[in-house]
mmCIF file of C-alpha atoms in Angstrom:
data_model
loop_
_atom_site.group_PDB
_atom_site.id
_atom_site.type_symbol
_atom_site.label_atom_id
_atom_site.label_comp_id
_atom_site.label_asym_id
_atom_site.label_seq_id
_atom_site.Cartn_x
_atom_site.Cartn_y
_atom_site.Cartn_z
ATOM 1 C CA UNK G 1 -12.839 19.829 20.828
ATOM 2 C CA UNK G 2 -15.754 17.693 20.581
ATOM 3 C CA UNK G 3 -15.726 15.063 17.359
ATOM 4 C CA UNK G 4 -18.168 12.996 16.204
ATOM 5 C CA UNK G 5 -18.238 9.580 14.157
ATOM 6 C CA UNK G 6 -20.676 8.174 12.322
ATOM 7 C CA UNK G 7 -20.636 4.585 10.135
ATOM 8 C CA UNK G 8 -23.380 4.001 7.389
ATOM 9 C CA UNK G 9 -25.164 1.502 9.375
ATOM 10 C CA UNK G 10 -25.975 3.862 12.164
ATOM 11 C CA UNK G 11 -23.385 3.466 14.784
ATOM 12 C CA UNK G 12 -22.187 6.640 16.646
ATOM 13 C CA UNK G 13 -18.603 6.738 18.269
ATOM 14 C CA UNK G 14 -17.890 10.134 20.324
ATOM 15 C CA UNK G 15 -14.028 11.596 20.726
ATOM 16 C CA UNK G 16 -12.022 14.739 20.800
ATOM 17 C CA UNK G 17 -10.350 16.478 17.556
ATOM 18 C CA UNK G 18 -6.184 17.320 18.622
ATOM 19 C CA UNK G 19 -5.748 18.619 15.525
ATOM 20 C CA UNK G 20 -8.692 20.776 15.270
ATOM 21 C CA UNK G 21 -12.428 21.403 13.037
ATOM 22 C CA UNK G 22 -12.547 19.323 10.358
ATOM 23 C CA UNK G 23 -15.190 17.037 8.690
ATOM 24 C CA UNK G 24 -14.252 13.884 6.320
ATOM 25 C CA UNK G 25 -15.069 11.186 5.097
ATOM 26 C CA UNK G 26 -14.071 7.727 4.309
ATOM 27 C CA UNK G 27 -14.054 3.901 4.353
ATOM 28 C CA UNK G 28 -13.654 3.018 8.411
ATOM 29 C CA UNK G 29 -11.020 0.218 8.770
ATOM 30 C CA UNK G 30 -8.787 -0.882 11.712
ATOM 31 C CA UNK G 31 -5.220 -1.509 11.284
ATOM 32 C CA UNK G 32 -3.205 -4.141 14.274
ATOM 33 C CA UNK G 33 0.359 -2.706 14.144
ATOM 34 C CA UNK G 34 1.780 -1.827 17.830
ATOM 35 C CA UNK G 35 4.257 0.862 15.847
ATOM 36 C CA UNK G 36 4.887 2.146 12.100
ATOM 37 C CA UNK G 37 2.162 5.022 12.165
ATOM 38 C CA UNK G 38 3.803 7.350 10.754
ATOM 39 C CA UNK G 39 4.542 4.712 7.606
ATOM 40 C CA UNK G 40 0.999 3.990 7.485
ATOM 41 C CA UNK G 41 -0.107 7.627 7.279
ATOM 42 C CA UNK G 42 2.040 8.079 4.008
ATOM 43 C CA UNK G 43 0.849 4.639 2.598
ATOM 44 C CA UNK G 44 -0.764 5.750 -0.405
ATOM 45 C CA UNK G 45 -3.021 2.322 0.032
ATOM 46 C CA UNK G 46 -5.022 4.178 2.673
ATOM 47 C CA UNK G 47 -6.527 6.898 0.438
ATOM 48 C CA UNK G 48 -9.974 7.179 0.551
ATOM 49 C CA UNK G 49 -9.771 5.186 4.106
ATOM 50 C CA UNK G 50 -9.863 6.169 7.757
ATOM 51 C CA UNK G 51 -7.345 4.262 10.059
ATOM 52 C CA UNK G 52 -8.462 3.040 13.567
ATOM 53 C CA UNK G 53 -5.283 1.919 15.427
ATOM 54 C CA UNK G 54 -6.197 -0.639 17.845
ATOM 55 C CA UNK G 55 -2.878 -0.078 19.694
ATOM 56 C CA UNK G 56 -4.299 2.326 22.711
ATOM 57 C CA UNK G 57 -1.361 4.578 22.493
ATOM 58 C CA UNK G 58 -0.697 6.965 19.724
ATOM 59 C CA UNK G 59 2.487 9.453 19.003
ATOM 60 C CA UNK G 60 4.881 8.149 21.768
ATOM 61 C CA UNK G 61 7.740 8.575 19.228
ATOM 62 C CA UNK G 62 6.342 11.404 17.497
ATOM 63 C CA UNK G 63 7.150 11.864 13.684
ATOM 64 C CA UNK G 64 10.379 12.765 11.243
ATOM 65 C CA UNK G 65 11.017 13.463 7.654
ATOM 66 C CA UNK G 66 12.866 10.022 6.996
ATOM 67 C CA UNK G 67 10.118 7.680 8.114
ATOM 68 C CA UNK G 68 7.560 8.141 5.231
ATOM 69 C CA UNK G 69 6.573 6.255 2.971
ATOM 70 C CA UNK G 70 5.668 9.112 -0.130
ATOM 71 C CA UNK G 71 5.563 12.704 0.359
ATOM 72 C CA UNK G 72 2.215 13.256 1.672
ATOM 73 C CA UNK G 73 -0.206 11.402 4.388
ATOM 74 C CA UNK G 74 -2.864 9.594 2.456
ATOM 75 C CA UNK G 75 -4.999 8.734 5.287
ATOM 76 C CA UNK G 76 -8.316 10.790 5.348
ATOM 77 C CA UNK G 77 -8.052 10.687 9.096
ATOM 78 C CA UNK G 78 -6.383 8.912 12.164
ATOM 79 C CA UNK G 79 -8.595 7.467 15.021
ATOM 80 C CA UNK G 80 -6.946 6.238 18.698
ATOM 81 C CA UNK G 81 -7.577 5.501 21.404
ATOM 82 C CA UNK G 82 -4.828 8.178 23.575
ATOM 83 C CA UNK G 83 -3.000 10.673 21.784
ATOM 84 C CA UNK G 84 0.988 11.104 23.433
ATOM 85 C CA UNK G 85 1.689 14.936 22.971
ATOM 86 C CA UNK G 86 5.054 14.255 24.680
ATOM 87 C CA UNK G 87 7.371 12.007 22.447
ATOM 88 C CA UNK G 88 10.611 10.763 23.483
ATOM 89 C CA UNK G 89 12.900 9.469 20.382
ATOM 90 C CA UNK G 90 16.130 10.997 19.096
ATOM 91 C CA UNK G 91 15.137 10.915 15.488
ATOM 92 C CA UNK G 92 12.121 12.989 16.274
ATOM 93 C CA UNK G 93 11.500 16.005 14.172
ATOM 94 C CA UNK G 94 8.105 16.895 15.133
ATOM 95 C CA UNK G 95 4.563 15.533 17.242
ATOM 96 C CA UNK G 96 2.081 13.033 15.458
ATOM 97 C CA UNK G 97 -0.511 16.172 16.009
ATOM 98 C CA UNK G 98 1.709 18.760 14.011
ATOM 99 C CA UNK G 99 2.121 16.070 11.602
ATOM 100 C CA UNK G 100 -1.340 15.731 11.104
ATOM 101 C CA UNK G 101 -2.243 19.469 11.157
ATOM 102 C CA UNK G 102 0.763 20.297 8.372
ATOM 103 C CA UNK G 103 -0.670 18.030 5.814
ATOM 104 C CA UNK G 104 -4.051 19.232 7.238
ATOM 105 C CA UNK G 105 -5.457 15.797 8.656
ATOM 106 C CA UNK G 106 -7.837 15.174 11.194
ATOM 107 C CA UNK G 107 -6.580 12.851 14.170
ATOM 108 C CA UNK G 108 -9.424 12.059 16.875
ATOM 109 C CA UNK G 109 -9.052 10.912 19.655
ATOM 110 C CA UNK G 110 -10.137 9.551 23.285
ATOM 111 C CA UNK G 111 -12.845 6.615 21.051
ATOM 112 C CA UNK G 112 -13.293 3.084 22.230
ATOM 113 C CA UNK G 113 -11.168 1.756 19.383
ATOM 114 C CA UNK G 114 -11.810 -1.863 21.014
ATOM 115 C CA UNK G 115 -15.764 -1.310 20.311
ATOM 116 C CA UNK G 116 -15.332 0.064 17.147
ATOM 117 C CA UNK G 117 -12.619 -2.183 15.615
ATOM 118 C CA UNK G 118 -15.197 -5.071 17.278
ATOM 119 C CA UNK G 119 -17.973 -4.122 15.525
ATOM 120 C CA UNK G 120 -16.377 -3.546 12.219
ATOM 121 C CA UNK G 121 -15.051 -7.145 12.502
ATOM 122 C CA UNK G 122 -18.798 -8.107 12.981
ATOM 123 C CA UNK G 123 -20.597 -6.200 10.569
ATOM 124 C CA UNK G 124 -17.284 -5.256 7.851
ATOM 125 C CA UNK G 125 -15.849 -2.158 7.182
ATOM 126 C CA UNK G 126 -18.360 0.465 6.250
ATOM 127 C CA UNK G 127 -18.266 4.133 5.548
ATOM 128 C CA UNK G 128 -17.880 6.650 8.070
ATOM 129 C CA UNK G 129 -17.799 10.170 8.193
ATOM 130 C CA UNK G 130 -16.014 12.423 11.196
ATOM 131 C CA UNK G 131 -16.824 16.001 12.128
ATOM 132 C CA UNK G 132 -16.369 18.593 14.680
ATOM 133 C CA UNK G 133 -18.062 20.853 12.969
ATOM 134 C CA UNK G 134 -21.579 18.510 12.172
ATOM 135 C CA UNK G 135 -22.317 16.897 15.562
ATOM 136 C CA UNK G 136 -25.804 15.792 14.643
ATOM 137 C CA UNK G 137 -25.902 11.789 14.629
ATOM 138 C CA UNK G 138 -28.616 11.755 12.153
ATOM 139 C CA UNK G 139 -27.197 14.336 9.632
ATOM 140 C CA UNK G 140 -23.829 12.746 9.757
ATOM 141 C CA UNK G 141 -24.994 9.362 9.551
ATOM 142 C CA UNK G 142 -26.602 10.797 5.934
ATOM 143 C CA UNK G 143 -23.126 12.043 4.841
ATOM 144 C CA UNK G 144 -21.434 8.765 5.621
ATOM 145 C CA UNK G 145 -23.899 6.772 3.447
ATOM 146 C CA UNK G 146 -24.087 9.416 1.171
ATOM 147 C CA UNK G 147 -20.085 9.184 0.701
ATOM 148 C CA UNK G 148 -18.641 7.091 -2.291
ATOM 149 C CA UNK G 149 -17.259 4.210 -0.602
ATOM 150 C CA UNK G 150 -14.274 2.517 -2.149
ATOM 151 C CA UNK G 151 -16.074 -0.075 -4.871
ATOM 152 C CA UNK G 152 -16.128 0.518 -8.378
ATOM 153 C CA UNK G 153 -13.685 3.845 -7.662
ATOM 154 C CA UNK G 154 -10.288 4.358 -9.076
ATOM 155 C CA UNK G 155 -8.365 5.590 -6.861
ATOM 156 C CA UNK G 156 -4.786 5.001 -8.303
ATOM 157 C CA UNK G 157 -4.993 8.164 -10.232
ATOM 158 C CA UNK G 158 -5.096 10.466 -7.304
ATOM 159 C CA UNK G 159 -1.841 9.082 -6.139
ATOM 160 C CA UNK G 160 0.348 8.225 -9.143
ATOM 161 C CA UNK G 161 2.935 10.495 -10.036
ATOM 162 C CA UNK G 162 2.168 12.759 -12.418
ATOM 163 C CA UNK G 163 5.584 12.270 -14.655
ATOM 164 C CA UNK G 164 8.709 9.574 -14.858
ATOM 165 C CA UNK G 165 11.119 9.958 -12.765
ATOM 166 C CA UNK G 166 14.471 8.070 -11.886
ATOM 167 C CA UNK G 167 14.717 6.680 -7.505
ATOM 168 C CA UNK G 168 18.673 7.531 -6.507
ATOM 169 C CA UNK G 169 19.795 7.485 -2.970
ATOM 170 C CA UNK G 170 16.207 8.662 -1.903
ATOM 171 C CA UNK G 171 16.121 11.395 -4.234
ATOM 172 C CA UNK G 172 13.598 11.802 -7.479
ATOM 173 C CA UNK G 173 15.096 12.978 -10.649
ATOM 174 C CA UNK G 174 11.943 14.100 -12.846
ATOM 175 C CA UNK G 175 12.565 12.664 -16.599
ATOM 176 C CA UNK G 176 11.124 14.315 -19.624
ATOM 177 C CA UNK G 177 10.801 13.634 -23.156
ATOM 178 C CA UNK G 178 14.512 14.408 -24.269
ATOM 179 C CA UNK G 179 16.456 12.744 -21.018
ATOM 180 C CA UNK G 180 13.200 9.269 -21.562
ATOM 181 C CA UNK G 181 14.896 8.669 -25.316
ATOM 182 C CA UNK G 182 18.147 9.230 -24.358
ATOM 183 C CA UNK G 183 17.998 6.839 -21.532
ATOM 184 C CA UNK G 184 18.725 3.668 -23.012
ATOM 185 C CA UNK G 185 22.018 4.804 -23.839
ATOM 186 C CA UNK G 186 23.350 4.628 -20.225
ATOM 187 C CA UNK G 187 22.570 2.118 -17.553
ATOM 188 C CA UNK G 188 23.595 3.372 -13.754
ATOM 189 C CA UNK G 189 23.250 0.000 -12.259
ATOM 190 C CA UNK G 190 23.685 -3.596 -13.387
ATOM 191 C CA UNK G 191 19.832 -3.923 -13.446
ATOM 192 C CA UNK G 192 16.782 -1.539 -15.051
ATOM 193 C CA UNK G 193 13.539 -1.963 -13.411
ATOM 194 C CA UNK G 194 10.342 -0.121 -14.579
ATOM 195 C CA UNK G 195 7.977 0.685 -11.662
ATOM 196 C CA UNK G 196 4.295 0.948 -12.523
ATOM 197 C CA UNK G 197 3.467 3.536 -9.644
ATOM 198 C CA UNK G 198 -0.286 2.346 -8.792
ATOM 199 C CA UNK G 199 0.538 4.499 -5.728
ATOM 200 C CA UNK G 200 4.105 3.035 -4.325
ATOM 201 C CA UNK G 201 6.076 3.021 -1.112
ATOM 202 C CA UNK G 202 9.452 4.342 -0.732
ATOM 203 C CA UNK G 203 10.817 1.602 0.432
ATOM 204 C CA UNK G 204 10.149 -0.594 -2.117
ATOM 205 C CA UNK G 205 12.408 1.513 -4.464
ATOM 206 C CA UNK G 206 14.933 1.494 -1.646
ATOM 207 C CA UNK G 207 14.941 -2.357 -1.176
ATOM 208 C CA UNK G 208 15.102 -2.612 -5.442
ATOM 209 C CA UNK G 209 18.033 -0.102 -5.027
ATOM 210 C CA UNK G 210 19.904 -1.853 -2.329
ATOM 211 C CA UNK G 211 19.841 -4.963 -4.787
ATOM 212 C CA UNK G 212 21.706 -3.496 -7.900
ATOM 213 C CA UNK G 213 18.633 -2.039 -9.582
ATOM 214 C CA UNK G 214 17.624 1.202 -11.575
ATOM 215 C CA UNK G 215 14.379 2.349 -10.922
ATOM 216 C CA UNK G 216 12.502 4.292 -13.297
ATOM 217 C CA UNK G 217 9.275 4.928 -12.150
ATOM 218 C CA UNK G 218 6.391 5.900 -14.298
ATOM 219 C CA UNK G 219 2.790 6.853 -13.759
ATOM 220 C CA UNK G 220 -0.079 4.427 -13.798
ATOM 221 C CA UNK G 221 -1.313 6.149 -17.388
ATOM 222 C CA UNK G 222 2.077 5.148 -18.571
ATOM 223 C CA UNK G 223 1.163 2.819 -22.432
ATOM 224 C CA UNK G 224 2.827 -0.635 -22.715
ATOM 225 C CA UNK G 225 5.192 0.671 -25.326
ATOM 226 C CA UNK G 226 6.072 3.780 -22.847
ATOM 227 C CA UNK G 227 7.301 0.959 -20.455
ATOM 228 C CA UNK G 228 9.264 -1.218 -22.969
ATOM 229 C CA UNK G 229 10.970 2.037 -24.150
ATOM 230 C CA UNK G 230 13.378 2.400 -21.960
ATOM 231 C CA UNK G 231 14.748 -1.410 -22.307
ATOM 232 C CA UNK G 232 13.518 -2.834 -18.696
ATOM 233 C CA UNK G 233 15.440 -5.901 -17.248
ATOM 234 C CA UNK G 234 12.040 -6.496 -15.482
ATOM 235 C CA UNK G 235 8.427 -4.639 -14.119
ATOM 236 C CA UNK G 236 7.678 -4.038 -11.209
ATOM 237 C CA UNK G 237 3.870 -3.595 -9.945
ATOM 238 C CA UNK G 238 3.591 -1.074 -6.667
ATOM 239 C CA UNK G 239 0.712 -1.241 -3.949
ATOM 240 C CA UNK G 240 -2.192 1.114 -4.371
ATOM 241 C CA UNK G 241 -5.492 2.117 -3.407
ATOM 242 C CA UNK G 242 -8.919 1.674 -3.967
ATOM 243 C CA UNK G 243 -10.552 -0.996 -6.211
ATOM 244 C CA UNK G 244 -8.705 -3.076 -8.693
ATOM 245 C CA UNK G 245 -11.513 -4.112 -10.785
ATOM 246 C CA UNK G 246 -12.096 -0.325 -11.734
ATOM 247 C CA UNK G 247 -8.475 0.052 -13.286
ATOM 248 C CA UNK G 248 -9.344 -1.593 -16.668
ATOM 249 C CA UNK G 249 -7.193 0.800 -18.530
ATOM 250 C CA UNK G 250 -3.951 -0.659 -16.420
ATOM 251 C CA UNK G 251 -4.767 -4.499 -16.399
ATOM 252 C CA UNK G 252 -4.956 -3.874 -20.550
ATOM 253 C CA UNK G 253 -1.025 -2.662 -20.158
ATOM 254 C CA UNK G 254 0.168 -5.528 -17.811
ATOM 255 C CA UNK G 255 -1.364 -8.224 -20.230
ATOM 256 C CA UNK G 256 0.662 -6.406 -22.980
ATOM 257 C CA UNK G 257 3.815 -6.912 -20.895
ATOM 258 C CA UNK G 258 3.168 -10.487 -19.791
ATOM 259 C CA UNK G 259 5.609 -13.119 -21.162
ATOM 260 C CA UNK G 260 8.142 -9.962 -22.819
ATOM 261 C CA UNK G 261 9.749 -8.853 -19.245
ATOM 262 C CA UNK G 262 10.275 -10.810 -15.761
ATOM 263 C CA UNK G 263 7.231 -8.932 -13.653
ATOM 264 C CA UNK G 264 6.655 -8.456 -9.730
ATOM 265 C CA UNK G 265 3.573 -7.391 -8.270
ATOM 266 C CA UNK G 266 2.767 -6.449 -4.678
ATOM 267 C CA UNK G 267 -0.575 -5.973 -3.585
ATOM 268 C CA UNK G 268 -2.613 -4.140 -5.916
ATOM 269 C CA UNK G 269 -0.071 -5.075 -8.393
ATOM 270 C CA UNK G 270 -0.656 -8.850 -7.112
ATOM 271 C CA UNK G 271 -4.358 -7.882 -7.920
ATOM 272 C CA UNK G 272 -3.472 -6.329 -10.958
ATOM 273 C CA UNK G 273 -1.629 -9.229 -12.466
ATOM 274 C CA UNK G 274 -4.762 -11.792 -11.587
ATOM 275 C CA UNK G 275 -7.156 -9.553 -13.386
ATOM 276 C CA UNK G 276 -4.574 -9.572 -16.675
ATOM 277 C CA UNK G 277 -4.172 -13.416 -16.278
ATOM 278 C CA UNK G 278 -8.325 -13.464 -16.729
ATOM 279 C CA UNK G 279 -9.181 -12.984 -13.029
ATOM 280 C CA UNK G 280 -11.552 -12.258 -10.717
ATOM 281 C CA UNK G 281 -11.210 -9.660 -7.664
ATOM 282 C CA UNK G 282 -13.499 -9.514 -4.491
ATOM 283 C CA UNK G 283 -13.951 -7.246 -1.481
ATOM 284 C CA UNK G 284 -12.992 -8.755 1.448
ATOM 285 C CA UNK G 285 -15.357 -8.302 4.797
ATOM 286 C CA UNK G 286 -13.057 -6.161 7.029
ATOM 287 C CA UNK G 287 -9.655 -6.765 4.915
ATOM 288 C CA UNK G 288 -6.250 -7.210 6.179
ATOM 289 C CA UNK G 289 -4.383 -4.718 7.984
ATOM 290 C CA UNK G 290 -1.240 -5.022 10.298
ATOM 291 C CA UNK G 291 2.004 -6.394 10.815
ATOM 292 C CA UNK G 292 1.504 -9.680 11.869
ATOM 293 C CA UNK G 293 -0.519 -11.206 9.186
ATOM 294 C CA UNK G 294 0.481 -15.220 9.024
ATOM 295 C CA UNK G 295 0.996 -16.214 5.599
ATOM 296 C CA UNK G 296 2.400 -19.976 4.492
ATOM 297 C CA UNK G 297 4.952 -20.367 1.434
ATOM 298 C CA UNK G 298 3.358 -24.157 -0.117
ATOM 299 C CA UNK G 299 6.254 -24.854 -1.623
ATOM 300 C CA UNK G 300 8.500 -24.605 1.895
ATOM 301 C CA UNK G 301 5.775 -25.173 4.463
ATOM 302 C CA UNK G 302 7.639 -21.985 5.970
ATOM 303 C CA UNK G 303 4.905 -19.676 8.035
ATOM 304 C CA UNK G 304 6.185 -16.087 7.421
ATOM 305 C CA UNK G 305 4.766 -13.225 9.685
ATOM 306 C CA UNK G 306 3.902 -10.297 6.725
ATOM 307 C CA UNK G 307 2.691 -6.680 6.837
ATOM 308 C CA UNK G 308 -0.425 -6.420 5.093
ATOM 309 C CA UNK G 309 -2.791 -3.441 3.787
ATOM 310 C CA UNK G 310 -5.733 -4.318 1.912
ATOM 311 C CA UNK G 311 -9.499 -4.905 1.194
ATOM 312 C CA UNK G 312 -9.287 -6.861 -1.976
ATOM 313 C CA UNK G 313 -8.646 -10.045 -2.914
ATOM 314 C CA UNK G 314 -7.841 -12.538 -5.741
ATOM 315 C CA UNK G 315 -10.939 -15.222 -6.494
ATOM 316 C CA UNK G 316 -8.376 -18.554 -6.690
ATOM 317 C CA UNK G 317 -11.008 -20.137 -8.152
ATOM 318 C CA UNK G 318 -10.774 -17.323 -11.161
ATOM 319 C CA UNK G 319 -7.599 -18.302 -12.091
ATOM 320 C CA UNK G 320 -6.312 -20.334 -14.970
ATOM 321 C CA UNK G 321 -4.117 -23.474 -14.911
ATOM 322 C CA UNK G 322 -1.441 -21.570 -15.605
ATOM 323 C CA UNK G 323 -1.121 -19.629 -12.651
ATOM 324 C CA UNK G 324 -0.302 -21.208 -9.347
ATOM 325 C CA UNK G 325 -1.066 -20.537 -5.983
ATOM 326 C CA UNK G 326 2.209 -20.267 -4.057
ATOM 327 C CA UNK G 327 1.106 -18.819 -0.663
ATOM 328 C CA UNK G 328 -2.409 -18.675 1.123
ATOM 329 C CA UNK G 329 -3.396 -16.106 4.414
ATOM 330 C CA UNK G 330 -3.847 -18.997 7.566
ATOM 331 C CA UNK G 331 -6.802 -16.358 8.789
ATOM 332 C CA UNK G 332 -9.364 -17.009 6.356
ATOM 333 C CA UNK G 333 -6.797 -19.025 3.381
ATOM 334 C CA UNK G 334 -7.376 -16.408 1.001
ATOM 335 C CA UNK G 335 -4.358 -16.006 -1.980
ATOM 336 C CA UNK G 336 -1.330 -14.459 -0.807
ATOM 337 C CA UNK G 337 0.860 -15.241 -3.842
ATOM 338 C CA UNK G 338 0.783 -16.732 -7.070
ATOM 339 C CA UNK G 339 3.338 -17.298 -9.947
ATOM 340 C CA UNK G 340 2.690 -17.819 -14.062
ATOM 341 C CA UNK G 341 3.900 -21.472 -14.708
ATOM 342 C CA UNK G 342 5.619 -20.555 -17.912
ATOM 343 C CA UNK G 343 7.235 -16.840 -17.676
ATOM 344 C CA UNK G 344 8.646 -15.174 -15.408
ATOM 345 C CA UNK G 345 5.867 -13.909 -13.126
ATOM 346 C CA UNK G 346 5.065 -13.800 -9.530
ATOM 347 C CA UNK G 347 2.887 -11.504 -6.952
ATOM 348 C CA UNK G 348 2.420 -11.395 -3.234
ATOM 349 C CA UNK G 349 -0.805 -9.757 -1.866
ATOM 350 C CA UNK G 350 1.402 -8.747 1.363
ATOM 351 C CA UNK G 351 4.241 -6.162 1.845
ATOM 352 C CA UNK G 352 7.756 -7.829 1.824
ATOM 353 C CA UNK G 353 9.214 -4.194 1.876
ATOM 354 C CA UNK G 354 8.153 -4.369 5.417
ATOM 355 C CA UNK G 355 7.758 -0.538 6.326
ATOM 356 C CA UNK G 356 6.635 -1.026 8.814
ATOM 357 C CA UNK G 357 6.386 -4.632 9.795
ATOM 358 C CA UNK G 358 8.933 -8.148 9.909
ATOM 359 C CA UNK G 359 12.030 -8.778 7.643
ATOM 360 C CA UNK G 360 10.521 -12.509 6.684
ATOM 361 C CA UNK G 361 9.446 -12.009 3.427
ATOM 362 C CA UNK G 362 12.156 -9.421 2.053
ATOM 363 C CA UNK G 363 13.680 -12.732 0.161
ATOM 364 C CA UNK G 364 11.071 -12.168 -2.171
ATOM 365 C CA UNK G 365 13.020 -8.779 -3.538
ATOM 366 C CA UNK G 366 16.443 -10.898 -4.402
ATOM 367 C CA UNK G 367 14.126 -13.634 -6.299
ATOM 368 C CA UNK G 368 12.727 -11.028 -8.483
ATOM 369 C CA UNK G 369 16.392 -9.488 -9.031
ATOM 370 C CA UNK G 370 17.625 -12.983 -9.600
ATOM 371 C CA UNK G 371 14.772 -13.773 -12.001
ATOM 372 C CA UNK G 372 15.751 -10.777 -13.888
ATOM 373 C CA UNK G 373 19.351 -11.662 -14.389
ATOM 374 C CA UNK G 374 18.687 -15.269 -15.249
ATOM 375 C CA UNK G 375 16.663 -13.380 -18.176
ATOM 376 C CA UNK G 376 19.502 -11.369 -18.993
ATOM 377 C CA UNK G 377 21.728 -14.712 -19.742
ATOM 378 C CA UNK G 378 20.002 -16.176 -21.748
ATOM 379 C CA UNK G 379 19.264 -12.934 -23.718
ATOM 380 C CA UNK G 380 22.916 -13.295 -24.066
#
């Protein structure tokens, strides 16, 4: 069926709906990747966002129940360019379009992704709304700039879990008030790492996992003392959506737990952790979204090819002397990681737990395991 789009400066793009009526909106942004859809669906990062994929060819592989990324899509809608009804893959449990149409998502189709990801490039991401039901330009394009756009808005709270839980073997163990006290008492793994879930993938739990590590996840409300409870070897600071200078309430708790606990933050964590450290954050004209973002390590000269999801961005010159600039994006040199000069304290605005995307940066998971145990001897 007939769908139409419509950005806040005007611009109509027409498609078809293969998931059916609908209306949404949503910030309009493109995202590079050839493959990983399915991943970037579930990427809580994307609420309040609509994804353009500027590969042409959507659902060849169709969708399964191990390839996500948290238990619901995120996305407020999927644009492509061709929709493949007929997937071919072994792990295949269902099509991208029943996907979509379970978790009640629009996916549109048959729009000239080129033109559109083009002129977002030119003018910035903007936002859009889609409807088959509304197919008046005018009236739509009134919804779209009517919409509340993504500044100023936290969005972390819509995706955070809503109680602590312990990660095992991809399975969530819900913790309440008796099993959170009693915790500290038993230790499954050599390591204990407290997750701040800002909105986290599954895969960075896996990768923490894989490396000897606890993971006791708790939601973004969670107090600095809630956190320390539980005796942490370190903190770790998951990915999220939406804008980081509206989370006041979290950057308070992070610069309670600087300098007690070794800390990692990726993405909006890495944003997170420059706002505690005194900070600035700024929106970024069309952001950076893919999996083949180059990003250079200063210290090693080493280019590493990253997956990347975001529209926010640390001001370097914000920063105090204290905090150094360890990797910069060779697009547009913005700050793709940074590390406290006296504790033990680093952040990467890209996603090492490369799901989907390249293996280069997963190194970054063993330094932050390593960091914690050289904490642990000389606790000791």
């Amino acid at each position: 069926m007939k769908a139409l789009i419509a950005l806040e400066d005007g611009r109509i793009f027409e498609g078809r709906s293969f998931t059916g009526h609908g209306e949404v909106y949503g910030e309009m942004v493109f995202n590079t990747s050839m493959t990983g859809y399915q991943e970037i669906l579930t990427d809580p990062s994307y609420k309040g966002q609509i994804v353009t994929m500027t590969y042409p060819l959507i659902g060849n592989y169709g969708t399964n129940n191990r390839d996500i990324e948290s238990c619901d899509i995120h996305a407020e809608a999927l644009v492509v360019r061709e929709y493949e009804e007929a997937y071919s893959n072994w792990r295949a449990d269902m099509s991208l379009r029943r996907y979509l149409m379970v978790h009640n998502k629009l996916g549109i189709e048959q729009v000239d992704t080129r033109a559109l990801t083009r002129h977002i490039r030119l003018k910035g991401a903007m936002k859009a709304a889609i409807s088959t039901k509304d197919l008046d330009p005018g009236s739509l394009t009134a919804k779209a700039r009517s919409s509340p756009g993504l500044v100023g808005r936290d969005l972390v709270k819509e995706v955070t879990c809503r109680t602590p839980y312990i990660w095992k073997d991809d399975k969530i163990t819900t913790l309440n008030a008796h099993t959170l006290q009693n915790i500290c008492k038993t230790k499954s793994r050599d390591l204990r790492v407290v997750v701040l879930d800002c909105g986290l993938k599954y895969n960075q739990l896996r990768l923490l996992e894989k490396r000897g590590c606890e993971c006791v996840v708790f939601p973004c409300t969670a107090s600095k003392d809630e956190l320390l409870s539980v005796e942490p070897d370190g903190v770790f600071l998951s990915n999220g959506p939406g804008d980081p200078a509206a989370l006041c309430g979290i950057v308070e708790t992070v610069k309670g737990i600087i300098g007690r606990r070794p800390i990692f933050g990726i993405c909006l964590g890495h944003q997170i952790l420059g706002l505690a450290v005194g900070g600035r954050t700024f929106k970024l004209k069309f952001g950076h979204r893919g999996a083949n973002q180059p990003v250079k390590d200063l210290e090693t000269g080493k280019i590493e090819i990253t997956s990347q999801n975001h529209g926010f961005s640390v001001d370097d010159k914000s920063l105090p002397p204290e905090i150094e600039i360890t990797h910069i994006n060779l697009n547009d040199h913005t700050v793709e990681g940074m590390r406290h000069k006296k504790f033990p304290m680093f952040s990467v605005q890209y996603h090492p737990e490369n799901a989907p995307g390249p293996h280069d940066a997963e190194y970054l998971f063993d330094r932050f395991t390593e960091m914690m145990r050289q904490c642990q001897r000389e606790r000791t």
